XYZ file of C-alpha atoms in Angstrom:
291
model
C 0.000 0.000 0.000
C 1.286 3.447 -0.915
C 2.617 5.496 1.991
C 0.534 8.429 3.197
C 1.871 11.919 2.536
C -0.177 14.650 4.297
C 0.587 17.089 1.481
C -1.413 14.885 -0.908
C -4.552 15.666 1.089
C -3.857 19.202 2.307
C -5.689 22.087 0.622
C -3.105 24.677 -0.405
C -4.822 26.186 -3.434
C -8.287 26.346 -4.948
C -9.961 22.956 -5.160
C -13.001 21.511 -6.939
C -14.579 18.740 -4.928
C -16.099 17.130 -8.026
C -12.588 16.444 -9.317
C -11.290 14.862 -6.096
C -11.798 11.093 -5.673
C -13.852 9.765 -2.773
C -11.973 6.467 -2.734
C -8.267 5.648 -2.987
C -6.200 2.489 -2.577
C -9.060 0.317 -3.829
C -6.957 -2.822 -3.603
C -5.572 -2.186 -0.128
C -5.643 -5.282 2.055
C -8.008 -5.000 5.042
C -5.553 -6.581 7.462
C -2.787 -4.256 6.292
C -4.984 -1.195 6.884
C -5.859 -2.395 10.365
C -2.243 -3.167 11.191
C -1.055 0.249 10.045
C -3.784 1.997 12.044
C -2.878 0.071 15.204
C 0.741 1.182 14.892
C -0.214 4.850 14.463
C -2.694 4.628 17.362
C 0.138 3.575 19.647
C 2.392 6.393 18.427
C -0.334 8.996 18.944
C -0.999 7.717 22.442
C 2.684 8.086 23.360
C 2.755 11.538 21.773
C -0.199 12.679 23.835
C 1.536 11.585 27.041
C 4.555 13.692 26.096
C 2.288 16.620 25.201
C 0.591 16.364 28.587
C 3.951 16.607 30.358
C 5.173 19.379 28.037
C 1.981 21.380 28.727
C 2.385 24.077 26.070
C 0.153 23.011 23.169
C -3.409 21.880 22.746
C -4.573 20.141 19.570
C -7.919 20.849 17.928
C -9.146 18.229 15.450
C -12.138 19.422 13.395
C -14.254 16.824 11.595
C -16.799 17.784 8.962
C -18.716 15.702 6.456
C -22.147 14.671 5.293
C -24.281 12.245 7.316
C -22.850 8.681 7.361
C -19.367 9.883 6.315
C -17.765 8.002 9.216
C -16.865 10.711 11.722
C -18.182 8.895 14.806
C -16.480 5.590 14.081
C -13.240 7.371 13.223
C -13.212 9.062 16.632
C -13.767 5.708 18.318
C -10.993 3.954 16.401
C -8.300 6.614 16.018
C -8.319 7.854 19.622
C -9.150 4.673 21.532
C -5.579 4.172 22.775
C -5.441 7.655 24.327
C -5.434 8.118 28.051
C -9.018 9.303 28.758
C -7.630 12.440 30.404
C -5.896 13.362 27.157
C -8.767 13.691 24.674
C -12.211 15.306 24.866
C -14.837 14.898 22.139
C -17.497 17.536 21.507
C -20.450 16.766 19.243
C -22.097 20.082 18.495
C -25.845 19.957 17.969
C -28.352 22.739 17.275
C -27.503 25.656 19.612
C -29.577 25.721 22.786
C -31.228 28.800 24.272
C -28.182 29.705 26.381
C -25.795 29.371 23.446
C -28.039 31.543 21.283
C -27.629 34.353 23.793
C -23.972 34.562 22.672
C -22.237 34.808 19.314
C -21.953 31.594 17.298
C -18.285 31.011 18.205
C -18.810 31.323 21.966
C -19.597 27.674 22.677
C -16.594 26.596 20.618
C -14.252 28.837 22.592
C -15.475 27.098 25.750
C -14.665 23.691 24.276
C -11.118 24.438 23.114
C -8.499 21.961 24.356
C -6.513 22.600 27.482
C -2.749 22.620 27.132
C -1.455 19.100 26.758
C -4.775 17.731 25.480
C -6.603 16.927 22.259
C -10.127 18.182 21.560
C -12.125 16.621 18.737
C -14.991 18.666 17.327
C -17.484 16.309 15.669
C -19.155 18.912 13.483
C -17.804 22.350 14.177
C -18.282 26.083 13.921
C -18.246 25.505 10.146
C -21.868 24.432 10.438
C -22.490 28.179 10.667
C -21.410 28.638 7.040
C -22.745 25.285 5.779
C -26.096 24.242 7.261
C -27.073 27.880 7.705
C -26.403 28.578 4.030
C -28.603 25.700 2.944
C -31.181 26.783 5.558
C -30.578 30.535 6.031
C -33.711 30.810 8.163
C -31.651 29.274 10.994
C -29.689 32.529 11.204
C -32.805 34.329 12.396
C -32.667 32.447 15.712
C -29.341 34.208 16.447
C -31.257 37.480 16.812
C -28.539 39.511 15.086
C -28.697 43.303 14.636
C -29.928 44.226 11.174
C -31.120 40.717 10.336
C -34.880 40.647 10.614
C -35.633 38.312 7.697
C -33.803 35.930 5.368
C -33.531 38.622 2.708
C -31.300 40.633 5.062
C -28.613 37.926 4.862
C -26.381 39.198 2.076
C -23.334 37.638 0.347
C -21.245 40.058 2.420
C -22.675 38.445 5.574
C -21.171 35.085 4.596
C -17.863 36.644 3.565
C -17.639 38.338 6.957
C -18.500 35.145 8.783
C -15.763 33.175 7.039
C -13.276 35.939 7.808
C -14.370 35.774 11.442
C -13.607 32.047 11.417
C -10.178 32.712 9.912
C -9.537 35.284 12.628
C -10.685 32.846 15.327
C -8.347 30.130 14.068
C -5.468 32.564 13.718
C -5.971 33.754 17.286
C -6.070 30.302 18.863
C -3.148 28.988 16.798
C -0.992 31.932 17.848
C -1.786 31.046 21.450
C -0.734 27.417 21.354
C -3.614 25.497 19.755
C -2.587 23.308 16.812
C -5.526 23.161 14.392
C -6.191 20.423 11.832
C -9.446 20.239 9.877
C -10.673 17.156 8.020
C -13.449 17.030 5.419
C -14.775 13.515 4.856
C -15.318 13.422 1.106
C -18.112 10.882 0.658
C -19.818 10.025 -2.625
C -23.576 10.366 -2.845
C -23.857 6.728 -3.924
C -21.884 5.496 -0.912
C -24.121 7.552 1.372
C -27.165 5.895 -0.215
C -25.730 2.463 0.565
C -24.936 3.373 4.166
C -28.403 4.838 4.788
C -29.950 1.718 3.286
C -27.888 -0.483 5.622
C -29.290 1.463 8.563
C -32.782 0.548 7.421
C -31.955 -3.101 6.715
C -29.846 -3.842 9.811
C -31.805 -3.958 13.074
C -28.633 -3.126 15.016
C -28.310 0.135 13.084
C -31.948 1.255 13.178
C -31.208 3.712 15.978
C -28.835 5.595 13.671
C -31.500 6.354 11.071
C -33.402 9.622 10.943
C -35.841 10.735 8.237
C -34.038 14.064 8.441
C -31.033 12.405 6.804
C -33.097 11.894 3.657
C -34.321 15.492 3.678
C -30.758 16.805 3.929
C -29.685 14.409 1.169
C -32.007 16.313 -1.176
C -29.680 19.305 -0.719
C -26.524 17.354 -1.624
C -25.429 19.652 -4.457
C -25.934 22.749 -2.329
C -23.865 21.269 0.473
C -21.040 20.379 -1.913
C -21.084 23.927 -3.281
C -20.854 25.492 0.164
C -18.287 22.995 1.460
C -16.097 23.774 -1.516
C -16.396 27.513 -0.955
C -15.752 27.281 2.794
C -12.720 25.036 2.325
C -11.247 27.298 -0.335
C -11.677 30.402 1.808
C -10.539 29.020 5.152
C -7.674 26.622 4.480
C -4.690 28.499 5.869
C -1.138 27.707 6.920
C -2.086 27.753 10.615
C -5.404 25.906 10.193
C -5.267 23.734 7.059
C -8.031 21.631 5.597
C -7.391 18.019 4.565
C -9.787 16.327 2.157
C -10.131 12.682 3.129
C -11.592 10.138 0.671
C -14.335 8.650 2.835
C -15.956 5.853 0.823
C -13.580 3.394 2.533
C -14.004 3.934 6.291
C -10.985 1.881 7.335
C -8.705 3.682 4.926
C -10.063 7.090 5.978
C -9.260 6.313 9.628
C -5.695 5.396 8.811
C -5.185 8.459 6.603
C -6.442 10.832 9.311
C -4.357 9.157 12.026
C -1.231 9.227 9.864
C -1.729 12.905 8.949
C -2.130 13.871 12.613
C 1.017 11.955 13.514
C 3.090 13.380 10.631
C 1.958 16.951 11.237
C 2.677 16.719 14.953
C 6.257 15.673 14.176
C 6.837 19.188 12.851
C 6.543 20.516 16.408
C 10.012 19.422 17.437
C 9.885 21.399 20.689
C 7.333 18.985 22.169
C 9.458 16.978 24.586
C 9.196 15.631 28.092
C 10.413 18.215 30.606
C 13.824 17.635 32.158
C 13.997 17.544 35.937
C 15.953 20.222 37.738
C 19.611 19.189 38.213
C 19.376 19.621 41.977
C 16.497 17.156 42.132
C 18.336 14.677 39.907
C 21.455 14.976 42.064
C 19.454 13.918 45.115
C 17.749 10.869 43.600
C 19.772 8.468 45.744
C 18.767 10.406 48.851
C 15.090 10.186 47.910
C 15.390 6.459 47.169
C 17.013 5.763 50.542
C 14.266 7.736 52.267
C 11.607 5.647 50.575
C 13.414 2.370 51.157
C 14.194 3.256 54.742
């Protein structure tokens, strides 16, 4: 199987989603994919322990994709070897009444990772330039000045909102949060198959919602707005990676490998060295404990 190079998936110029494949490595052996993922899981777990001791960086992993694209299972598989204290997952739903009393980024600020920890956002603040563009009436619940009806939401409104997101990511990255954003690029046909499995498999019935079918009707709109958001917000300090998502196992490995490779660039992340005076007295401490 071909080795994974993060640069092959990173968005560094204008992209067209329709020209990017949703499946790669079609002939990859299932056991090989699993074996490679297990090895990266172990490396990431060790890295997180070092990060916790180093206590200078937090890591924000943003996951976006259409329904059934595999975000939930990826979180379970990629991060399962982490110490529970080292990773926190946030699944953002429709804002509640308290959250709507603040700006749309407020609840995401509250969920940012502490130093030494990973935070995984399963759906993110990008919903505010994706779902709300497909359903602009949702913006009205934010009770914004000058926005009384859908017609008040101009193209400039969306441009400003994406610039606000860029500013947010720039701010947090400059203050020690490493940001990586992953778009799960799923084909419409593969989504159809996965939704059908939810209907046919009793064990998966709980996953199905009629709302998934209603949102599927807006597929082309979502692809249009995903493409625009990715093109306007993939930056050096908060890059987007487009992950072919038709093969769940392969997508998990690709994401895990990208996180690992990108974290290797932060060469200052090391375990702290004990003060020389403390080291010099180790034998004294040992005798005291043995005594």
